[in-house]
GROMACS .gro file of C-alpha atoms in nm:
model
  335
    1UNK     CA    1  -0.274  -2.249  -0.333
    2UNK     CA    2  -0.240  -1.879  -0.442
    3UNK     CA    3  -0.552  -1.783  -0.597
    4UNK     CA    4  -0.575  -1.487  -0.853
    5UNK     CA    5  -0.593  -1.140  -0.683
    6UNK     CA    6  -0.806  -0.982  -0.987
    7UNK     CA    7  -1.154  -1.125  -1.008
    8UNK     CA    8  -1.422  -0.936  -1.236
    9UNK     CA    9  -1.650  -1.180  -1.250
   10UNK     CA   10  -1.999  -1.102  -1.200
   11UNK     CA   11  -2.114  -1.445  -1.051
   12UNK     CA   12  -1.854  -1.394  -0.786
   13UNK     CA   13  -1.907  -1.048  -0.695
   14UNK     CA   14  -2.291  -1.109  -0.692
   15UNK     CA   15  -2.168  -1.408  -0.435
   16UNK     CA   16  -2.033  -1.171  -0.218
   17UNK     CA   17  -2.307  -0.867  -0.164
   18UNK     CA   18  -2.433  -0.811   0.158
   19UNK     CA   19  -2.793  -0.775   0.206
   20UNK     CA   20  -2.993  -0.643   0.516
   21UNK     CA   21  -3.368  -0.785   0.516
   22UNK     CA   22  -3.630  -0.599   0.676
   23UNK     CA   23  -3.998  -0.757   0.736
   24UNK     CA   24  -4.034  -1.056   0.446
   25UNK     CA   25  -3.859  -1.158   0.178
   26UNK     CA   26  -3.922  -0.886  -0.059
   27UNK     CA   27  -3.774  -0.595   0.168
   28UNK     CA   28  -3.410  -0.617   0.055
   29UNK     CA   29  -3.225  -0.338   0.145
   30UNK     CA   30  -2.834  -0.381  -0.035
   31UNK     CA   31  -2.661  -0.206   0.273
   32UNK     CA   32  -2.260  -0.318   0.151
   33UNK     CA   33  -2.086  -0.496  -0.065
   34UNK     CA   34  -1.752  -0.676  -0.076
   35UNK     CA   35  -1.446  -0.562  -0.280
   36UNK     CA   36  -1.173  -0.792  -0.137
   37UNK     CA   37  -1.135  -1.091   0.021
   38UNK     CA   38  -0.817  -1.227   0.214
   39UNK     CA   39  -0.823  -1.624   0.329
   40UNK     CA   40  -1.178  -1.590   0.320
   41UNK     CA   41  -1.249  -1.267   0.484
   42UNK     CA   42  -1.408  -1.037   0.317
   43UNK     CA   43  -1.330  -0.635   0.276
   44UNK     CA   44  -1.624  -0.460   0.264
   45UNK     CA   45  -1.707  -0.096   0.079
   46UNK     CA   46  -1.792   0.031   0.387
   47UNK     CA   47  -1.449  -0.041   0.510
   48UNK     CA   48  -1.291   0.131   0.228
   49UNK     CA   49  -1.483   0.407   0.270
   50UNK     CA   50  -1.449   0.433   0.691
   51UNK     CA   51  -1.052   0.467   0.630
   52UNK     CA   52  -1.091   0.756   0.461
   53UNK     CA   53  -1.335   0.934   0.691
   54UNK     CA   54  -1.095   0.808   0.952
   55UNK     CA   55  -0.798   0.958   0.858
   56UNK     CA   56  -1.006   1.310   0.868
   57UNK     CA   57  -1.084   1.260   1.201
   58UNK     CA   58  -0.700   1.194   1.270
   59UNK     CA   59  -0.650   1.527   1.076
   60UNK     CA   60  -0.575   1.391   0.699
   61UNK     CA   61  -0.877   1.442   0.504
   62UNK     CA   62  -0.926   1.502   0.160
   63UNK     CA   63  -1.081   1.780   0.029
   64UNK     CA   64  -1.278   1.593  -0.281
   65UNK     CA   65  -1.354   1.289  -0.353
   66UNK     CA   66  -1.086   1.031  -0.390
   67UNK     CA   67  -0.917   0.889  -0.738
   68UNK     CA   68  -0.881   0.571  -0.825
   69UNK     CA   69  -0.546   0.536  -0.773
   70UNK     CA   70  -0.614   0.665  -0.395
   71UNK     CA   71  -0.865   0.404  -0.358
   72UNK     CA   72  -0.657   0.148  -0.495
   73UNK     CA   73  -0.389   0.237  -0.224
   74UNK     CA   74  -0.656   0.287   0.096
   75UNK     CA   75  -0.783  -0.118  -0.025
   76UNK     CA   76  -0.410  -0.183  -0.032
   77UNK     CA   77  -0.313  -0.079   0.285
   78UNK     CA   78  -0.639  -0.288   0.476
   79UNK     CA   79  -0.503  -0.597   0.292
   80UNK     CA   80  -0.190  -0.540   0.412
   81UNK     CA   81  -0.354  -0.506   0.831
   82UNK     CA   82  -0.566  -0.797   0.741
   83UNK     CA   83  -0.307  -1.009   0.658
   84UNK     CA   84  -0.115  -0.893   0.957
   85UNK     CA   85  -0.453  -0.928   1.214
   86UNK     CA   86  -0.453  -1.284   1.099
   87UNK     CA   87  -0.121  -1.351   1.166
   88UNK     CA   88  -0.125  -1.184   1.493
   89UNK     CA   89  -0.456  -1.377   1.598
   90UNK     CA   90  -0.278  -1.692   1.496
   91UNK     CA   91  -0.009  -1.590   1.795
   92UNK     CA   92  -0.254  -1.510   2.022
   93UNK     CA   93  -0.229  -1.124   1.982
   94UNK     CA   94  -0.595  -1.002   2.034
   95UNK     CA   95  -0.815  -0.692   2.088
   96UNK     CA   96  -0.908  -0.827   2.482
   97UNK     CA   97  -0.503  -0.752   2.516
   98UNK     CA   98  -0.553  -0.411   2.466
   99UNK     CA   99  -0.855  -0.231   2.558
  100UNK     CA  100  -0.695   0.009   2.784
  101UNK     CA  101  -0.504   0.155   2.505
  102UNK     CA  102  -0.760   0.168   2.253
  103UNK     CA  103  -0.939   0.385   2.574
  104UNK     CA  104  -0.597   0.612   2.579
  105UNK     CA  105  -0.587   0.668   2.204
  106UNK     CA  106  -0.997   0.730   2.196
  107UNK     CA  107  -0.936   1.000   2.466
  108UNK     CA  108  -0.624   1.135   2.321
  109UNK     CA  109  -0.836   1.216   1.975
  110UNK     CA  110  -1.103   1.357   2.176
  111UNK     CA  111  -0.869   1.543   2.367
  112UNK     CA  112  -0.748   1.733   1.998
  113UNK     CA  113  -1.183   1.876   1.973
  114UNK     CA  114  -1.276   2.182   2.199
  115UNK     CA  115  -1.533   1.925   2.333
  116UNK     CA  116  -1.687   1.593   2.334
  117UNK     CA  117  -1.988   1.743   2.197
  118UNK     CA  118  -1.747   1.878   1.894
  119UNK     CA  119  -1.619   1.554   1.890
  120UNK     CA  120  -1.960   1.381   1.844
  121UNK     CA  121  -2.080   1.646   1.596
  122UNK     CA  122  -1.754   1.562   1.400
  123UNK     CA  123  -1.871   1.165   1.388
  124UNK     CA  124  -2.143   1.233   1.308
  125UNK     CA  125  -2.031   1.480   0.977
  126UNK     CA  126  -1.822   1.186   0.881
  127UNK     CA  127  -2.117   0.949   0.905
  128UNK     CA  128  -1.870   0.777   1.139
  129UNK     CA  129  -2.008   0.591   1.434
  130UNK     CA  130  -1.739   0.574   1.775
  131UNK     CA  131  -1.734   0.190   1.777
  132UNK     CA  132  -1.589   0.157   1.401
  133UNK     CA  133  -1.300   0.405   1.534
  134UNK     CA  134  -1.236   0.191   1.834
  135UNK     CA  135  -1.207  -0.136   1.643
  136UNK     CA  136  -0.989   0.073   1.361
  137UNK     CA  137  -0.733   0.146   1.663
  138UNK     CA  138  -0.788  -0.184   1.812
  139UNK     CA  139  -0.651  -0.303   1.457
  140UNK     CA  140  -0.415  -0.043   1.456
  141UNK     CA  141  -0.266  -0.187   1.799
  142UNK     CA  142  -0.261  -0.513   1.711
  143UNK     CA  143  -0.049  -0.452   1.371
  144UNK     CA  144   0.213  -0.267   1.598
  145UNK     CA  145   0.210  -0.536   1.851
  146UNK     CA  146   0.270  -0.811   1.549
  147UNK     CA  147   0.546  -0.588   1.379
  148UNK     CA  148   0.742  -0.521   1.698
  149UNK     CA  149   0.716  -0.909   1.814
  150UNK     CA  150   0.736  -1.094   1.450
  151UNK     CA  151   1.009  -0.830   1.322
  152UNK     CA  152   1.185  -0.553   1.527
  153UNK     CA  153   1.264  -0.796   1.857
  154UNK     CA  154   1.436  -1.043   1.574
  155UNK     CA  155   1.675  -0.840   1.460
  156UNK     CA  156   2.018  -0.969   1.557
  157UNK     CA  157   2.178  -0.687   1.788
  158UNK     CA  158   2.534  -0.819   1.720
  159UNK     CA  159   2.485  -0.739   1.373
  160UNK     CA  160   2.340  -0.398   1.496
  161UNK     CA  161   2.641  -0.305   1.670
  162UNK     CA  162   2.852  -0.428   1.385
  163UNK     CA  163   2.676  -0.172   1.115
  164UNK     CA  164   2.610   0.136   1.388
  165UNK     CA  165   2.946   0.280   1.345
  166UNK     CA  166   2.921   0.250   0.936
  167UNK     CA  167   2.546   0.388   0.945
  168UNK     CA  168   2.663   0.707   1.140
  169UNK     CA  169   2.967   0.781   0.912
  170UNK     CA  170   2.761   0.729   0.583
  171UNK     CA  171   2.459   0.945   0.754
  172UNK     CA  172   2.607   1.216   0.955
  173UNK     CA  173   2.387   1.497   0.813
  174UNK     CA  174   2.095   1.299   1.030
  175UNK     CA  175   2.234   1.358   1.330
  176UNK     CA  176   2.313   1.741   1.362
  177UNK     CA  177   2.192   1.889   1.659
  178UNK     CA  178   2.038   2.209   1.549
  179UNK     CA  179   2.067   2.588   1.640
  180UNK     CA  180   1.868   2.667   1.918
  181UNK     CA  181   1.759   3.019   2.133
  182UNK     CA  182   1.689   3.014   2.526
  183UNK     CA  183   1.559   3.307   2.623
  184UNK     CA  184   1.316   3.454   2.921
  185UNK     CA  185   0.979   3.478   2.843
  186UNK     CA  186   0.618   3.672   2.988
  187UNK     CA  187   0.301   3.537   2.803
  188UNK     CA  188  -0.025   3.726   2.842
  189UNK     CA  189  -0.282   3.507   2.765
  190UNK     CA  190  -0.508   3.551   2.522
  191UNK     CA  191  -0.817   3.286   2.537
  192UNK     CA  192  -0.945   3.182   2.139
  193UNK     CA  193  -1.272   3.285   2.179
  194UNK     CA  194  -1.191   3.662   2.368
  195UNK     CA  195  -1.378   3.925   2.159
  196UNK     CA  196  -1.144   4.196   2.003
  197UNK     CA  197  -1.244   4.445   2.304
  198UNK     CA  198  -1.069   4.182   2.578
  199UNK     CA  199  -0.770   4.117   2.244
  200UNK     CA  200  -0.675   4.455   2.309
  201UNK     CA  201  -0.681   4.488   2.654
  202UNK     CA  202  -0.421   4.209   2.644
  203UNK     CA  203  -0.248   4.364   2.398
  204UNK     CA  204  -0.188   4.705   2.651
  205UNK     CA  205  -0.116   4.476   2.965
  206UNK     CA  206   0.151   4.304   2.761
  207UNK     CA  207   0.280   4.635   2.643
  208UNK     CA  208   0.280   4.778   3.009
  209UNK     CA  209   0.510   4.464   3.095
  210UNK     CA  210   0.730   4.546   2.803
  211UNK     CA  211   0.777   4.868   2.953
  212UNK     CA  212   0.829   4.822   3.330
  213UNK     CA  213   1.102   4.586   3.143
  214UNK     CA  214   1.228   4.855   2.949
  215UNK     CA  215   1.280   5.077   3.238
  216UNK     CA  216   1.480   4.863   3.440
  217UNK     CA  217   1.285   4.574   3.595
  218UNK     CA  218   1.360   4.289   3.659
  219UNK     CA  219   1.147   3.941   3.526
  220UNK     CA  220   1.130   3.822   3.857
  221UNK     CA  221   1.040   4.159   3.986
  222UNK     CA  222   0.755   4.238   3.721
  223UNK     CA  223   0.634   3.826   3.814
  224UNK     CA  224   0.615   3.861   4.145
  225UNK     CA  225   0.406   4.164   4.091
  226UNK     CA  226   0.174   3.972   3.915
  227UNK     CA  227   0.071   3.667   4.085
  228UNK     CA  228  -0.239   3.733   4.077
  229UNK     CA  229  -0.259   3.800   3.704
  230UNK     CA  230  -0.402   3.464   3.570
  231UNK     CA  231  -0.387   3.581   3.230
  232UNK     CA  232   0.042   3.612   3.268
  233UNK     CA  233   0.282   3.351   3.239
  234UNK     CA  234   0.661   3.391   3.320
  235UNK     CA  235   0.919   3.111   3.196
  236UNK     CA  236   1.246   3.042   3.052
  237UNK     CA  237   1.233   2.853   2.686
  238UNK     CA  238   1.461   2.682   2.422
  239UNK     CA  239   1.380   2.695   2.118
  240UNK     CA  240   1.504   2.584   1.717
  241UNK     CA  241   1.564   2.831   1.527
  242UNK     CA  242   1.397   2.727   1.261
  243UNK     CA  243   1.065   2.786   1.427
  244UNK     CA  244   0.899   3.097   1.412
  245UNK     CA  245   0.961   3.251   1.744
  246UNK     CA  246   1.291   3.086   1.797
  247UNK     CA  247   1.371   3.278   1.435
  248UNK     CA  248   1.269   3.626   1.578
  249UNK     CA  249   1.459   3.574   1.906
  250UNK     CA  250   1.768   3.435   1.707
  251UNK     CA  251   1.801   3.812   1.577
  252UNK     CA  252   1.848   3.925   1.935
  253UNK     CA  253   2.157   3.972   2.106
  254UNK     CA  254   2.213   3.854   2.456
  255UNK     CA  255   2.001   4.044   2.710
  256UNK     CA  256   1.824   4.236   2.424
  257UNK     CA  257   1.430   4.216   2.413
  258UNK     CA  258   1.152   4.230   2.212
  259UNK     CA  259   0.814   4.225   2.224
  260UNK     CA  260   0.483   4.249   2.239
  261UNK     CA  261   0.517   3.968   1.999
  262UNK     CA  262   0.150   3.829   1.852
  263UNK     CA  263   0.172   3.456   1.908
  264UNK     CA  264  -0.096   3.173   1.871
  265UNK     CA  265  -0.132   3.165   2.274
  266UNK     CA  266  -0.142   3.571   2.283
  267UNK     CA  267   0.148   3.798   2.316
  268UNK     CA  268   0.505   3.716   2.403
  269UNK     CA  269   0.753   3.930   2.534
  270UNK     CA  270   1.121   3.779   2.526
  271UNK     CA  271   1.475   3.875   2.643
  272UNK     CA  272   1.754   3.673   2.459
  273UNK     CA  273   1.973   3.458   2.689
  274UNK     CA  274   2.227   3.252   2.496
  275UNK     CA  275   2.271   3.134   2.177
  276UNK     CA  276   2.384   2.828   2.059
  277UNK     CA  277   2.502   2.694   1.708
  278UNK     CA  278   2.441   2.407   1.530
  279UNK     CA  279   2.694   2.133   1.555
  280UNK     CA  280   2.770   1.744   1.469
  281UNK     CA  281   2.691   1.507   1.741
  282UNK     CA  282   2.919   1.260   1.823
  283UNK     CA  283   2.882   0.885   1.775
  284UNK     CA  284   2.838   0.843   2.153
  285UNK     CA  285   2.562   1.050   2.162
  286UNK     CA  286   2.333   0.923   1.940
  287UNK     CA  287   2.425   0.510   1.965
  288UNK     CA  288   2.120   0.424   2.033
  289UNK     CA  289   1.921   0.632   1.808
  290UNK     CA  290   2.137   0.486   1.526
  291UNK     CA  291   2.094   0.126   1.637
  292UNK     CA  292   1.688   0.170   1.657
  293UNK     CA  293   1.709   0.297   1.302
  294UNK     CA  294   1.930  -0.007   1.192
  295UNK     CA  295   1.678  -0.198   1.341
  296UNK     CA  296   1.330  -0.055   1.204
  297UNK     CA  297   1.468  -0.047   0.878
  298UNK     CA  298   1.630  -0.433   0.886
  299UNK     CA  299   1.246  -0.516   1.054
  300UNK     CA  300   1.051  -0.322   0.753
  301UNK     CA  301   1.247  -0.492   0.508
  302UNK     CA  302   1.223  -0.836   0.674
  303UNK     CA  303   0.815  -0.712   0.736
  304UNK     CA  304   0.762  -0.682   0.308
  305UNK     CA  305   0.966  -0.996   0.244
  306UNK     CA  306   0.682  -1.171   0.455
  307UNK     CA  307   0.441  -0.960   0.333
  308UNK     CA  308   0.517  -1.074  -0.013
  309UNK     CA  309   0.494  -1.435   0.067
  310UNK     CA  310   0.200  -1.391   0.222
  311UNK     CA  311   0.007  -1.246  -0.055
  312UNK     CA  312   0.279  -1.564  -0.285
  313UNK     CA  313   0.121  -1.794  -0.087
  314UNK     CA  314  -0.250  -1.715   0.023
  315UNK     CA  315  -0.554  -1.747  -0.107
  316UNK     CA  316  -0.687  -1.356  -0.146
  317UNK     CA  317  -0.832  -1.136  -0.441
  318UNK     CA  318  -1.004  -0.801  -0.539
  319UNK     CA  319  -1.324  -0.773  -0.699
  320UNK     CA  320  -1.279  -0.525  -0.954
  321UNK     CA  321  -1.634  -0.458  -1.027
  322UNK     CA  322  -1.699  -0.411  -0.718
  323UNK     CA  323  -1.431  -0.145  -0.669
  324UNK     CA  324  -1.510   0.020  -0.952
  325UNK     CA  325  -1.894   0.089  -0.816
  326UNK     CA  326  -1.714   0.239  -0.474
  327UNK     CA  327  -1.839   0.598  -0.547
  328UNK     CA  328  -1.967   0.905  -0.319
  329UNK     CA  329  -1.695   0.932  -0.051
  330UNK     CA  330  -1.753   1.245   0.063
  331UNK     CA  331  -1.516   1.366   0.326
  332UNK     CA  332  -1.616   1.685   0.555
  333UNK     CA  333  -1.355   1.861   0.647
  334UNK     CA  334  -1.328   1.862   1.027
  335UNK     CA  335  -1.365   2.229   1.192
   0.00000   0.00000   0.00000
């Protein structure tokens, strides 16, 4: 029985309010409320709200407070994972399976801070306690785990390698491999925190390379010479052109240099190599990239079809009143 998704009514949303009691009866402290509920578990404001401070920690935040219609899609998208998490618990997909990865993504956000004590300070600005982001990419886990099983490992690989060819010829301008620059590099470091003083210090070592370069040096001459330089970095790159240094090299001829070059990591001196144009990969090449987008795209389509039944065929609705009195998301933006 598909019950109606839109519920204003005020009996039901009083039915669903969560209170906290502290010492007797008359100590009621409303700490959330619910604004959804799918096969009879509830969505709570808090919820609602936690996605959004989430998604600053992840480096998406918002820099005011949300609109409706941004609400409206955040609540949309946990219905969606709830659906999914009960599906996947029905399967035997749980959050035991993976705790190991929920460690690797934890420390792989971390890892994005200067330091866990950046990282706390951040959590804390987003009123966001560590255990609400582990279960979020517990969730997170699980829905990948349920798409890849109920959807992507269905898809019929003879019918893959039926439409692969077609796909390619209709999509060619996909699979270009671009314009690219490998050239020799020497990187003087220059640390983010160095005051201006030890900025232009590296600034004059990196210009001194330049010019034993200049003069006739070889790289491997000038690096061998300075081993002990901690602060210097000798290496051969290839880069797109379309990114910023590959765009200054790509202006280079062959065995031409340039530099000191002011880069994020400090100052880059280069020598041009080889260039290489852009150019149409062949069918061969990029088989299997075409079949794996054959078959996410057949597995999202198959993944709304279901999705769509799901919310045909089970009981789940919003409380609109409720949603409407979700106010004061405040997002800080992370440093």
């Amino acid at each position: 029985m598909n019950i109606p998704k839109h519920l204003s009514n005020t009996a039901k949303y009083i039915t669903f309010l969560l209170f906290l009691f502290i010492g007797n009866a008359d100590a009621q402290i409303l700490i959330d409320s619910v604004i959804a509920v799918v096969n009879g578990q509830p969505i709570t404001q808090s919820e609602l709200t936690n996605e959004f401070r989430i998604d600053a920690i992840l480096g998406k935040p918002l820099s005011r407070e949300p609109t409706e219609a941004e609400k409206q899609a955040y609540l949309d998208r946990i219905i969606s994972r709830r659906f999914v998490l009960q599906g996947a618990e029905k399967i035997g997909i749980t959050a035991v399976d993976h705790k190991k990865q929920v460690a690797a993504r934890t420390a792989a956000i971390r890892s994005k801070f200067p330091s866990d004590v950046v990282f706390r300070n951040v959590l804390r600005e987003q009123e966001l306690e560590i255990e609400v982001l582990e279960k979020w990419m517990s969730d997170e886990i699980i829905y990948s785990e349920y798409f890849t099983r109920q959807f992507v490992r269905t898809v019929d690989s003879k019918e893959i390698d039926e439409l692969a060819p077609q796909y390619f010829e209709a999509n060619k301008a996909q699979f270009v491999a671009p314009a690219t620059v490998t050239f020799r590099s020497a990187l003087v470091v220059v640390a983010p925190d160095s005051s201006k003083k030890e900025k232009q210090a590296a600034k004059r070592l990196a210009e001194h390379i330049n010019s034993r370069l200049l003069q006739g040096e070889t790289y491997e001459t000038v690096k061998q010479s300075s081993k002990t330089e901690k602060s210097i970095s000798f290496n051969s790159l290839t880069l797109t052109t379309d990114t910023s240094l590959g765009a200054i090299v790509a202006q280079l001829e062959p065995s031409e240099r340039k530099g000191p070059i002011p880069v994020p990591e400090g100052f880059r001196i280069v020598e041009l190599v080889k260039k290489t144009s852009e150019r149409q990969k062949q069918f061969s090449e990029v088989k299997d990239q075409v079949a794996d987008l054959i078959r996410h795209n057949k597995a999202e389509t198959a993944f709304k079809e279901w999705l769509t039944r799901q919310k045909a065929d089970e009981p789940w609705y919003i409380l609109e009143d409720a949603l409407k009195r979700v106010s004061g998301i405040k997002i800080q933006p992370t440093k």
